[in-house]
XYZ file of C-alpha atoms in Angstrom:
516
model
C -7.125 -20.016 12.213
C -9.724 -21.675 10.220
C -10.451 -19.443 6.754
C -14.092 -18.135 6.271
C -15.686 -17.780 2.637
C -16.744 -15.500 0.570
C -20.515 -16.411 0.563
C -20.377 -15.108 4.552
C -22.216 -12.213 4.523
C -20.239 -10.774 7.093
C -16.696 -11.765 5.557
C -18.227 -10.061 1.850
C -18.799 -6.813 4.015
C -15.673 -6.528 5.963
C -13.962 -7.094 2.777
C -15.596 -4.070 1.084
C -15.152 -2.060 4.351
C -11.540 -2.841 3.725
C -11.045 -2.503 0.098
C -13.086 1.125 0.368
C -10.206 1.874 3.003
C -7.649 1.115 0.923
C -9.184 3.137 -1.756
C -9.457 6.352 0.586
C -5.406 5.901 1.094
C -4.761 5.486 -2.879
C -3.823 9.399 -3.078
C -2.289 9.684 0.359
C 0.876 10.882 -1.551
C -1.000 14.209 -2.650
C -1.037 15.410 1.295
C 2.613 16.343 0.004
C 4.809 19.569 -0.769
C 6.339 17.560 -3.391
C 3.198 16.530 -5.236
C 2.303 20.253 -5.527
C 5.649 20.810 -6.463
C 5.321 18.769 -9.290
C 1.857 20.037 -10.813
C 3.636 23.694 -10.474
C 3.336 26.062 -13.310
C 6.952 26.324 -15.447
C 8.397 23.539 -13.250
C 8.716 20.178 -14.932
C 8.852 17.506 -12.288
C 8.094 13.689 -11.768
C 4.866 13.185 -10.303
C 5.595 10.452 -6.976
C 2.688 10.754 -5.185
C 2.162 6.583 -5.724
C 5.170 6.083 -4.290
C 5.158 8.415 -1.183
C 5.261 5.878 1.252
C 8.409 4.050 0.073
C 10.218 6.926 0.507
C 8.604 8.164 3.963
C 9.644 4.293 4.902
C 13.073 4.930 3.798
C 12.822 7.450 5.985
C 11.851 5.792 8.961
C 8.718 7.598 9.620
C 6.304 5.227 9.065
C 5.514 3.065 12.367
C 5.570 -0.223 12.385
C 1.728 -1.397 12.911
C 1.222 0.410 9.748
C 3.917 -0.740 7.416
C 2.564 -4.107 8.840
C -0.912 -3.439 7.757
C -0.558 -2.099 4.207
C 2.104 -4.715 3.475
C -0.321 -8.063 3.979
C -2.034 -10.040 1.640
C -5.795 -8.481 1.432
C -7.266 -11.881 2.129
C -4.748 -12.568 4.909
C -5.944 -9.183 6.700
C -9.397 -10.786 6.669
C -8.480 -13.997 6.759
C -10.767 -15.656 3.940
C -9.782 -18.499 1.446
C -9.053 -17.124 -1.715
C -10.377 -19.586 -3.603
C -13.762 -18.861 -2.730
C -13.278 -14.885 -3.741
C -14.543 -13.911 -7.287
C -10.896 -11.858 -7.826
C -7.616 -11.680 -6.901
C -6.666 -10.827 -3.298
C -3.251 -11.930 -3.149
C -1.965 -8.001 -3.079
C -1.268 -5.669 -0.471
C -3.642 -2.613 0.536
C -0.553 -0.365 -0.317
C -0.579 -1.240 -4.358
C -3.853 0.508 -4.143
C -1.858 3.515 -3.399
C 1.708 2.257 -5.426
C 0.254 0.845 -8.246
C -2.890 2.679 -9.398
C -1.078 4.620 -12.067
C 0.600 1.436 -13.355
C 4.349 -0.034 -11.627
C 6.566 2.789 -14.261
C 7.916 4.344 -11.221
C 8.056 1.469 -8.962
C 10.611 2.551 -5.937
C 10.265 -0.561 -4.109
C 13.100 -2.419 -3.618
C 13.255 -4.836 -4.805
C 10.616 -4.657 -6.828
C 7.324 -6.784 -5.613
C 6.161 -9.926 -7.227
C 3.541 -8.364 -8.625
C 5.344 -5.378 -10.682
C 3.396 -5.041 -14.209
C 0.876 -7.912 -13.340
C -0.710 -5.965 -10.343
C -2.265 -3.819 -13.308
C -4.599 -6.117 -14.532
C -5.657 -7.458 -11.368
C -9.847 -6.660 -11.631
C -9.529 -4.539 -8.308
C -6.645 -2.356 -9.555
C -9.005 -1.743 -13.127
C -11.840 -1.088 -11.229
C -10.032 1.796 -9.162
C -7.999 3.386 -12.107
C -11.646 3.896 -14.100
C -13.315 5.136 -11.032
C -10.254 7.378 -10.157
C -10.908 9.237 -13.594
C -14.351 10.259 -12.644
C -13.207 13.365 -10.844
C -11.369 14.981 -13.796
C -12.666 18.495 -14.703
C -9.875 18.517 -17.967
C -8.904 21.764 -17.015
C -6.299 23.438 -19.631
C -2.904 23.085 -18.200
C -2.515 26.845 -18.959
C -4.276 27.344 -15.827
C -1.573 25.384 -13.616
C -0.970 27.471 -10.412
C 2.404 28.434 -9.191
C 4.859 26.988 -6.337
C 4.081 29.365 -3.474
C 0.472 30.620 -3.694
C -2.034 27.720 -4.483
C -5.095 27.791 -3.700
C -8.791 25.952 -2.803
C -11.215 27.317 -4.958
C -14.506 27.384 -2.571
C -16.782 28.343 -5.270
C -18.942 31.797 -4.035
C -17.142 31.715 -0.718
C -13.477 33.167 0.014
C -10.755 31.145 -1.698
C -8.337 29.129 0.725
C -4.522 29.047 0.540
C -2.826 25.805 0.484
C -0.253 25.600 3.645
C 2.642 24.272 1.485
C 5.164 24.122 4.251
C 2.806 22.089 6.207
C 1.531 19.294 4.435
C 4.129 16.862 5.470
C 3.849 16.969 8.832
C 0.482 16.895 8.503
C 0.838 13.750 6.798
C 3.319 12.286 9.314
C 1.278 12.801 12.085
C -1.517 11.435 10.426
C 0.508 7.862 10.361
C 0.726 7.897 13.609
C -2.606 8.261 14.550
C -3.592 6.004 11.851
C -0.969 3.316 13.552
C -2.821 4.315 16.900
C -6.448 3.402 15.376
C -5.280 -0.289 13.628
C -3.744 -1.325 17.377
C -6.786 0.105 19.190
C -8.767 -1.721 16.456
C -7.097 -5.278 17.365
C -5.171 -5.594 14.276
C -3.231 -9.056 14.476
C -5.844 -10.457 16.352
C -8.417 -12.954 14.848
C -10.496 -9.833 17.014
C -9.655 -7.100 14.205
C -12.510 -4.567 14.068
C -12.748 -3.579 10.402
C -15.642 -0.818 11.075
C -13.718 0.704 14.168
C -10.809 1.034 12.254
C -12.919 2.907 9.045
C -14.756 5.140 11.354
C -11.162 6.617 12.980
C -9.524 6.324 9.179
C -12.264 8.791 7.994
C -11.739 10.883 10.619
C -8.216 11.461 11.057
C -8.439 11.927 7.287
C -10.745 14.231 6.648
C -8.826 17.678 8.160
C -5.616 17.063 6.723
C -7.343 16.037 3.686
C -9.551 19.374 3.197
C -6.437 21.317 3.415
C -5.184 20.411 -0.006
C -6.003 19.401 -4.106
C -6.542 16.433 -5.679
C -5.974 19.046 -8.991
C -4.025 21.871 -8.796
C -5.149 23.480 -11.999
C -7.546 26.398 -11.558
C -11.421 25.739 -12.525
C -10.605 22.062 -11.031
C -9.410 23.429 -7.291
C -12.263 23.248 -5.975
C -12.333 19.868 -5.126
C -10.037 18.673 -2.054
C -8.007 15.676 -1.559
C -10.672 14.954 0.931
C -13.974 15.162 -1.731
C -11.671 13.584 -4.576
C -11.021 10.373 -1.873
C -14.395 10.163 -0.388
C -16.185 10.287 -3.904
C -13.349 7.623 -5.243
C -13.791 4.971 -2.346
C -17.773 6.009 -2.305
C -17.997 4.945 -6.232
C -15.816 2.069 -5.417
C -17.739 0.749 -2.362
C -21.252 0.896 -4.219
C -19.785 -1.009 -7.106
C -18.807 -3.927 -5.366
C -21.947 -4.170 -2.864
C -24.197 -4.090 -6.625
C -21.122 -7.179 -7.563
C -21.985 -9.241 -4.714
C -25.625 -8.480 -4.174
C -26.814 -8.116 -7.601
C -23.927 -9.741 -9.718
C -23.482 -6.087 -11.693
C -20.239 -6.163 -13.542
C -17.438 -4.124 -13.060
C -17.423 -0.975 -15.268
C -14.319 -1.563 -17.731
C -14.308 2.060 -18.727
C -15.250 5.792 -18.032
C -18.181 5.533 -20.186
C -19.920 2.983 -18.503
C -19.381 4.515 -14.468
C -23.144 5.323 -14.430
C -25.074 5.807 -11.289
C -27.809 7.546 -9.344
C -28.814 9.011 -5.950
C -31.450 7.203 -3.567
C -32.736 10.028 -1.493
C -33.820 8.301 2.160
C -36.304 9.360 4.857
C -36.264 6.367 7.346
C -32.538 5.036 7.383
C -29.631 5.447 8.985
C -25.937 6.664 7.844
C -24.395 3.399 9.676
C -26.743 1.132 7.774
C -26.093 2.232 4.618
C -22.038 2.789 4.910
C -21.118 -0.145 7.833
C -23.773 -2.640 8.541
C -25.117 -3.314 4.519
C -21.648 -1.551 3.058
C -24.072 -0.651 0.522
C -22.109 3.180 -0.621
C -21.804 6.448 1.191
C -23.749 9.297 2.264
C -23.396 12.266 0.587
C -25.671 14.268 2.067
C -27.125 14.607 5.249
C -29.637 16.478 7.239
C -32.528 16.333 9.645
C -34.756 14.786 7.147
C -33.279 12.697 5.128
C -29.877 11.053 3.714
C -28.420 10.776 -0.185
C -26.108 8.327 -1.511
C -25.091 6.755 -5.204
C -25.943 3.506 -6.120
C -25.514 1.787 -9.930
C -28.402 0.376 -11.743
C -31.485 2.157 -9.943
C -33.434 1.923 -13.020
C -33.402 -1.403 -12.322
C -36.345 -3.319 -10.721
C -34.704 -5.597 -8.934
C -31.754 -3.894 -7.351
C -34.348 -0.811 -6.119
C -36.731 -3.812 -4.743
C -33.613 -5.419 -3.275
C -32.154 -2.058 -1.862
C -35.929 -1.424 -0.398
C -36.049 -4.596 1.211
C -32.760 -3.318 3.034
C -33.533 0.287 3.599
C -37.211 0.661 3.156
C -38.511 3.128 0.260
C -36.823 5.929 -1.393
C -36.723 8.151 -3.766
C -34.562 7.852 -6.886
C -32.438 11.659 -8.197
C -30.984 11.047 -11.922
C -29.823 14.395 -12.395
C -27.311 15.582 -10.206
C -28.011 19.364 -10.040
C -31.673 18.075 -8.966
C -29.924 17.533 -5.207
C -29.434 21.367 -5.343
C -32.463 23.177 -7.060
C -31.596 26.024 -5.233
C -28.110 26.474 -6.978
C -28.410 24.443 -10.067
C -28.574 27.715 -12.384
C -25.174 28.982 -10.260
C -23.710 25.224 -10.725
C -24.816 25.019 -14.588
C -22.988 28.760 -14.820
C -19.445 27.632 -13.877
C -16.886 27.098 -16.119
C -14.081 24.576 -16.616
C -12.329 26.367 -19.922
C -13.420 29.291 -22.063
C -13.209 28.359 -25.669
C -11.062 31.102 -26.588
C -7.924 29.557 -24.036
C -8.627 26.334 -25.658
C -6.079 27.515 -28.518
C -4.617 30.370 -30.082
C -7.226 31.681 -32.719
C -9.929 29.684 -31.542
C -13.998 30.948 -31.754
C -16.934 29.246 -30.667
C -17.780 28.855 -34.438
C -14.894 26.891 -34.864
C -15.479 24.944 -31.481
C -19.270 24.001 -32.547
C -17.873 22.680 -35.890
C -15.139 20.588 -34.156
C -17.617 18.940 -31.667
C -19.829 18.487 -35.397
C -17.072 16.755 -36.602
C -16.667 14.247 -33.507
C -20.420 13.528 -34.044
C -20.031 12.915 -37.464
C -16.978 10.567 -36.693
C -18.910 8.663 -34.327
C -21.837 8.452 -36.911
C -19.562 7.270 -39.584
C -17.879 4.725 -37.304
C -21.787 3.448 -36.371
C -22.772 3.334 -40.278
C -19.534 1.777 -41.160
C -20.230 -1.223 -38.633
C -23.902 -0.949 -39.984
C -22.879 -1.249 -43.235
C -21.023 -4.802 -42.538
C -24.223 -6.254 -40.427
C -26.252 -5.355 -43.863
C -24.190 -7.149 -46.249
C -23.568 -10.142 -43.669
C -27.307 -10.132 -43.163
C -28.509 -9.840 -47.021
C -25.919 -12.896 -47.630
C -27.502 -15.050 -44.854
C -30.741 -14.211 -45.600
C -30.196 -15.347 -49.469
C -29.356 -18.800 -47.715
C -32.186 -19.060 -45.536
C -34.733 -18.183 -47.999
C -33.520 -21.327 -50.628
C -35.150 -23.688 -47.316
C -38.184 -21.158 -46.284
C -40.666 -23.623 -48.541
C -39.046 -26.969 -47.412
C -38.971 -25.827 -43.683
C -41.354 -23.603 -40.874
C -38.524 -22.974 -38.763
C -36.333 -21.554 -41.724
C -39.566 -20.127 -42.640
C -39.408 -18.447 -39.057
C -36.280 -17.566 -39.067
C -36.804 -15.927 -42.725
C -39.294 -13.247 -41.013
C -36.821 -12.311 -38.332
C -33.505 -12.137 -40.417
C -36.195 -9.770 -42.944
C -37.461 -7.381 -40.097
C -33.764 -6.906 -38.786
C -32.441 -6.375 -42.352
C -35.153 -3.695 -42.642
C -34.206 -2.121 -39.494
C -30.365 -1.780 -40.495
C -31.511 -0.486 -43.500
C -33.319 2.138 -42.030
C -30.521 3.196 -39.587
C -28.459 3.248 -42.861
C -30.415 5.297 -44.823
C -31.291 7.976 -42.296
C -29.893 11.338 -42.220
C -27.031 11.870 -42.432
C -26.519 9.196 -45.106
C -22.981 7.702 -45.129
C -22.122 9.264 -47.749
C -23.031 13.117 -46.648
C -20.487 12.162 -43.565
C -17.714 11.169 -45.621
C -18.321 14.315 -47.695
C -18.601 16.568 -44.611
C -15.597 14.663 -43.512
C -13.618 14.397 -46.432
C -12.427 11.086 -46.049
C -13.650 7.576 -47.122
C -13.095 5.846 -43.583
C -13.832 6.904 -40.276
C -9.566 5.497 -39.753
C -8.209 8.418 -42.118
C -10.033 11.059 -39.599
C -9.150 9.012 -36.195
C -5.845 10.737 -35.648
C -7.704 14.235 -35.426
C -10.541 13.395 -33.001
C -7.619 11.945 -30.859
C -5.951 15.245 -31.234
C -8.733 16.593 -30.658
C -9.430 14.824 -26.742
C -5.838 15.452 -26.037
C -6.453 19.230 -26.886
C -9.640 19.730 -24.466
C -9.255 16.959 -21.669
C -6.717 16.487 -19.157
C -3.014 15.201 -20.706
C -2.708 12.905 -18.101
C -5.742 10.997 -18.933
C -5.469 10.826 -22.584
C -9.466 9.192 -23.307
C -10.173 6.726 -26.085
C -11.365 8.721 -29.029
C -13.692 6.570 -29.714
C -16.029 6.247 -26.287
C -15.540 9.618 -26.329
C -16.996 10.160 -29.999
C -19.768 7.620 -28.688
C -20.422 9.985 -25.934
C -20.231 13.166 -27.804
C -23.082 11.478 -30.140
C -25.616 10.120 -27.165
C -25.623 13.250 -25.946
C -26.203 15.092 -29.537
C -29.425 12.401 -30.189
C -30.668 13.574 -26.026
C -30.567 17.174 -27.133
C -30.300 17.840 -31.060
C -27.972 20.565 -30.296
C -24.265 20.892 -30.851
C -24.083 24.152 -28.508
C -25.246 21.530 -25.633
C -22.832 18.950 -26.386
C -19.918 21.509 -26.728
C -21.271 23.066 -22.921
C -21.499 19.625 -21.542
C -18.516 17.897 -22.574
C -15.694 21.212 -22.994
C -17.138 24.397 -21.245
C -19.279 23.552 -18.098
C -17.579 22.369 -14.923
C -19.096 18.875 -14.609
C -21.119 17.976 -11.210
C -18.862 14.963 -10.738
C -18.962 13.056 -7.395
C -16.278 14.999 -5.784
C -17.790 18.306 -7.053
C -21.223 17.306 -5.681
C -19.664 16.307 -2.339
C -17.577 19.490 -1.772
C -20.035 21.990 -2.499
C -22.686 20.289 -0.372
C -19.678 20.720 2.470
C -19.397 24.335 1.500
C -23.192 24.894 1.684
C -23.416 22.609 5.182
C -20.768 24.915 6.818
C -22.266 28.160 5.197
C -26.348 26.825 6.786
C -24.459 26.129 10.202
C -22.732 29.244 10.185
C -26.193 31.105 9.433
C -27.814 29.382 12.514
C -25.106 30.466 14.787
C -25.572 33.837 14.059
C -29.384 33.757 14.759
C -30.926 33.946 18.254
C -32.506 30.400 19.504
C -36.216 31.607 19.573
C -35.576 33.209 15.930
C -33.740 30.174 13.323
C -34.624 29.652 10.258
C -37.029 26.362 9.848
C -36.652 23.303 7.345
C -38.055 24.883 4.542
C -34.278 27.164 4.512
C -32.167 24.039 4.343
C -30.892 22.193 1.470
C -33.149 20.368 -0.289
């Protein structure tokens, strides 16, 4: 069969359709009695959920079509020349599930290939960052037992986790999944990419709602099913803005930054299967939500307009639900005093002054280097300025910039106030206790760089001038992340449809008592 190429429209958007599947299978392994198991309180167990299916294989309970299907080359499944692709395709759909904690606790064997080099393929970093942007950094104090776990459905009644169940649950949903790839066509050049999505997000979703993603309390409420939707949802919108805008992969946490494009006159299958533009989040009569990168951006909202007519663009995400934002902004993720033994708010504000302060000192170190590299250039340029306009030119510019550093260096807090607040000479003799720090309030399993962090801690400080803020935002408040936002709009759905039932026909509520 002749191979199609990338610029094909049509080949660019089966290939997301495909990827995004792949990335709503990554945590498969968490529909397991042996992943909660392992996130048990006082039990200290390997975590296998990457490597669920090679031991389900092993088992023999994995049918055929769909061993077949996970274990192809991605551009083989589509059947598009590699060359012409803008990253690597030559892995398999299941590394997305094997691989995206790294190849440590490979069981394949023998191993792949691709063991240790699958890591840095640009599909596998894109997933790993966007797989982070669920995590609530609960304390690990707050771990749940073996028996009695629970979904936390914020002000509704709290769910129990059917242990015993969860593997059969996730046997039977191979089978149906092999069921949907044959019906589908797969191993035909006829292979129906958008049939097969709409029946994997289905026979996902049930089993899927009935456990975690994250066990630990203040985290549970957010299923396997919101934690996967909001994972492949991030990772669908990122590559439509790749290959429609040419926006670059974010390479870290910090820069996964997005928006919502609220929609009155399109349709759910345009946005997810026809453009393979992102996902819809929410949903009603009136209109539809979904993410999307860069929407302060003139050109991607008058390119996403051309495709979906005009909308309207939500930064903030407790804006979606002004009806609950002052009962979203009041939950908690941690109380500062479970943080640590002994520890007060009073010492909490001053730590979060003191990651500020690193940040600032890190910023007016680098400062500090420009300004003497700059003074010694501009001491060269200057011995041409009367021999020469455009060193005359170039004079002016190097002299406004110089001025500016110098005015960043100068402001308050001077360098030297930081290093005395500090009490340290470099920003490298303090590094060791802001990372301490991270791996004190955020989740051990994600250990962040101390230094984004510190960047972030800062931005937010220079938004609101208050350390009490940054110390609610960052450590105290449970943050609207994707997942968040997409379970309790589910919770609020079921709780408006439930409502409705209960009223008589001629006496429902109208629009104006649904979720704006």
């Amino acid at each position: 069969m002749e191979k199609s190429s990338s610029s094909d429209s049509r080949t660019v958007r089966n290939l997301i359709l495909l990827l995004e599947s792949g990335t709503f299978l990554h945590d498969i392994g968490k529909l397991s009695r042996y992943f909660i198991t392992s996130k048990a309180k006082d039990i200290k167990g390997l975590d296998f959920h990457g490597q669920i299916l090679y031991i389900d294989f092993s088992l023999k309970r994995i049918p055929e079509t769909l061993w077949k299907f996970l274990n192809v080359e991605v551009y083989e499944l589509l059947q598009i020349d590699p060359q012409t692709l803008p990253f690597e395709t030559d892995f398999y759909l299941i590394h997305m599930i094997c691989a995206h904690h790294g190849c440590n606790r490979c069981l394949r064997n023998p191993p792949c290939n691709l063991k240790d080099k699958i890591e840095d393929y640009k599909i596998m970093e894109l997933l790993k960052t966007l797989d982070h942007m669920d995590a609530s950094n609960p304390l690990d104090s707050r771990k749940q037992g073996y028996k009695e776990v629970f979904i936390d459905r914020f002000f509704e009644m709290k769910e129990r986790v059917e242990i015993e169940k969860l593997d059969s649950l996730r046997i039977e949903l191979y089978n149906k999944l092999n069921s949907a790839l044959i019906e589908a066509g797969f191993g035909s050049k006829n292979f129906d990419i958008i049939s097969f999505r709409r029946k994997l997000f289905e026979y996902l979703k049930e089993p899927f709602l009935k456990t975690l993603s994250e066990t630990r309390l203040f985290a549970n409420d957010i299923t396997l099913f919101d934690h996967s939707l909001a994972t492949s949802t991030l990772f669908k919108m990122y590559l439509s803005a790749y290959f429609r805008f040419g926006m670059p992969f974010p390479k870290n946490f910090s820069e996964v930054k997005y928006s919502f494009a609220k929609c009155y006159s399109t349709s759910k299958a345009l946005i997810e299967e026809d453009f393979a533009l992102s996902n819809v989040i929410i949903a009603n009569n009136d209109f539809i939500v979904f993410p999307y990168p860069g929407l302060s951006n003139k050109k991607i909202r008058k390119g996403l307009k051309e495709l979906i007519n005009d909308f309207e663009v939500i930064r903030d995400p407790y804006d979606l639900f002004p009806k609950y934002k002052e009962y979203l902004l009041s939950l908690k993720v941690k109380n500062v005093e479970d943080i640590k033994e002994d520890y007060t708010y009073s010492k909490a504000i001053r730590d979060v002054k003191k990651v500020i302060y690193f940040a600032l000192l890190k910023e007016k170190e680098e400062l500090s280097k420009k300004l003497k590299s700059f003074t010694r250039h501009i001491r060269n340029v200057s011995n041409g300025v009367l021999k020469d306009r455009i060193n005359f030119i170039k004079f002016l510019k190097k002299l406004v910039e110089l001025k500016r550093l110098k005015k960043h260096l100068d402001a308050k807090p001077t360098i030297e106030e930081i290093r005395k607040f500090l009490k340290v000479h470099s920003s490298k003799e303090i590094e060791p206790q802001i990372e301490e720090y991270f791996d004190l309030i955020t989740s051990p399993i994600r250990p962040p760089s101390p230094i984004e962090m510190s960047k972030m801690f800062l931005r937010y400080y220079r938004k609101t001038h208050s350390y009490k803020k940054v110390l609610n935002h960052f450590v105290i408040t449970r943050p609207m992340t994707l997942g968040r936002i997409i379970a309790f709009n589910r919770i609020i759905q079921a709780k408006q449809t439930e409502t409705l039932k209960n009223y008589p026909a001629s006496n429902r509520p109208f629009e104006k008592d649904k979720l704006s």
